[in-house]
Amino acid sequence: MGVSGLHPKQPFPQAAKAEVNNPQLRANLRKVTTTIREKRLKAVGELPHWEELRVLGAATKDEALANLSDRLLELESSVRARGGHVHWARDAAEARELVAQIARGHGVTELIKVKSITSDEIELNAALDAHGIHAIETDLAELIVQLSRDTPSHILVPAIHRNRAEIQALFNRELGDPEHLSDEPAVLAGAARRYLRQKFLTTKMAVSGANFAVADTGTVCVVESEGNGRMCLTLPEVLVSVMGIEKVLATWEDVSVFMELLPRSSTAERMNPYTSFWSGVTPGDGPQEFHLILLDGGRTDVLADEVGRQTLRCIRCSACLNVCPVYERAGGHAYGSVYPGPIGAVLTPQLLHMQDTNANTLPGASSLCGACFDACPVRIDIPQVLIYLRGEVNAGKGTTLESVAMGAMRYAMSEGWRFEGAVKLARLGQGPLVQDGQITALPGLLGGWTQSRDLNPFPPQSFREWWKKRGQEDGS
């Protein structure tokens, strides 16, 4: 299937229809998201100051974003002062080319990767393949996705749509293990470990993303749960980190709040199992060449939008996905972007400048129940942004039949006498549509409303009419 980057191949309603009708997918998603939700609630419930932490996390990210240009220049200076190299990439194409240039400069034909959704965003693996460079995913779930030539469907658990039996068949086919593997998780993890160990010990170059970067020290941070990231960040000679510019923070003190928010919101753990920090290059210890690629990729345009900029607070915890009823039923592939779920529905179209017609259907992929806002550790008001982006999409369409209809409704409802008249007309006009006390089918474009529901007809007497008659009868 291949990584799709940010660009959905079809509108969300079409993509979701196929996914919703996959019973195995729905069962897999329901089981995993339910488990993660329950664990997260327990982990968060242990902290009486959780809401204060959320407020602090949001304020910390907002402060960094408000001074983003200064923070990035400070980060660049700090990284270079510690022996690292800093590169600026305006878009995905520039970021991909920078990674390829560094690999070619070292004669690399194979490299290892830490799980990085930013590298998926820029479609790095496919670009490296075109240069004759094979990128090996070392995160277990990402490896499953890569070996099955699939695409990620979850920010935290990219292979959430796969069950043990599917992974067993995949590993027996792809890893060439001399023994027939059972579907026991420990056995499957052991097969992946044996496959990756040789890569860790022999590969010269690694690529990572970054969860955070500290401007005043030039420190880059990666958090992960398996230890594969630690191997990639310490064993190769050359390390390249591709980081979205919104990940920069001002000081070490700023990092501390996210070390409480992120593990509990993502993996429902009190403390992340593997947290790696490094600053530039240390002679004789770890990679001896470090490159930090700062990716814009539409982020400065998002920052310029007063409503949409809060999306850049996101710390990629995936808590919003796990509570979203739409995601649980449709799965990540329906979104067509490496950023699925509620956060993807607001982030993807913005990063594409609201110019991708398929991505512009994503803000409609929500019931607006608000669960995503309640779960978000940095208080991104996703429902607010969804409604705002829906307005942006509709405004871009110009005059349509829908906009004319909504304009007529606004006109009718702006004055009481107009509304009363419209209700009387609707009551008269509904006659042929009412069957056995229900409206089961509406004509034309309105038919979408009755495809899965019946409508109650207008009553013989409206509330306004009843109220007026009541007043006349009692003489008031």
JSON list of C-alpha atoms in Angstrom, two decimals, residues 204 230-239 277-278 280-290:
[
{"chain": "A", "resi": 204, "resn": "LYS", "atom": "CA", "xyz": [26.27, 3.18, 10.03]},
{"chain": "A", "resi": 230, "resn": "ARG", "atom": "CA", "xyz": [18.01, 3.95, 22.32]},
{"chain": "A", "resi": 231, "resn": "MET", "atom": "CA", "xyz": [19.94, 1.54, 20.07]},
{"chain": "A", "resi": 232, "resn": "CYS", "atom": "CA", "xyz": [19.46, 3.80, 17.05]},
{"chain": "A", "resi": 233, "resn": "LEU", "atom": "CA", "xyz": [20.44, 6.91, 18.98]},
{"chain": "A", "resi": 234, "resn": "THR", "atom": "CA", "xyz": [23.67, 5.51, 20.42]},
{"chain": "A", "resi": 235, "resn": "LEU", "atom": "CA", "xyz": [25.22, 2.86, 18.12]},
{"chain": "A", "resi": 236, "resn": "PRO", "atom": "CA", "xyz": [25.45, 4.37, 14.59]},
{"chain": "A", "resi": 237, "resn": "GLU", "atom": "CA", "xyz": [28.19, 6.77, 13.59]},
{"chain": "A", "resi": 238, "resn": "VAL", "atom": "CA", "xyz": [25.78, 9.30, 12.05]},
{"chain": "A", "resi": 239, "resn": "LEU", "atom": "CA", "xyz": [22.44, 10.43, 13.48]},
{"chain": "A", "resi": 277, "resn": "PHE", "atom": "CA", "xyz": [18.36, 13.19, 25.61]},
{"chain": "A", "resi": 278, "resn": "TRP", "atom": "CA", "xyz": [21.44, 14.29, 23.70]},
{"chain": "A", "resi": 280, "resn": "GLY", "atom": "CA", "xyz": [25.28, 17.75, 19.84]},
{"chain": "A", "resi": 281, "resn": "VAL", "atom": "CA", "xyz": [28.27, 15.39, 19.69]},
{"chain": "A", "resi": 282, "resn": "THR", "atom": "CA", "xyz": [30.38, 13.92, 22.48]},
{"chain": "A", "resi": 283, "resn": "PRO", "atom": "CA", "xyz": [33.79, 12.58, 21.34]},
{"chain": "A", "resi": 284, "resn": "GLY", "atom": "CA", "xyz": [34.01, 8.83, 21.82]},
{"chain": "A", "resi": 285, "resn": "ASP", "atom": "CA", "xyz": [30.42, 8.49, 23.03]},
{"chain": "A", "resi": 286, "resn": "GLY", "atom": "CA", "xyz": [27.51, 7.88, 20.70]},
{"chain": "A", "resi": 287, "resn": "PRO", "atom": "CA", "xyz": [27.19, 9.14, 17.12]},
{"chain": "A", "resi": 288, "resn": "GLN", "atom": "CA", "xyz": [30.11, 11.28, 16.05]},
{"chain": "A", "resi": 289, "resn": "GLU", "atom": "CA", "xyz": [28.07, 13.27, 13.55]},
{"chain": "A", "resi": 290, "resn": "PHE", "atom": "CA", "xyz": [24.68, 14.77, 14.35]}
]
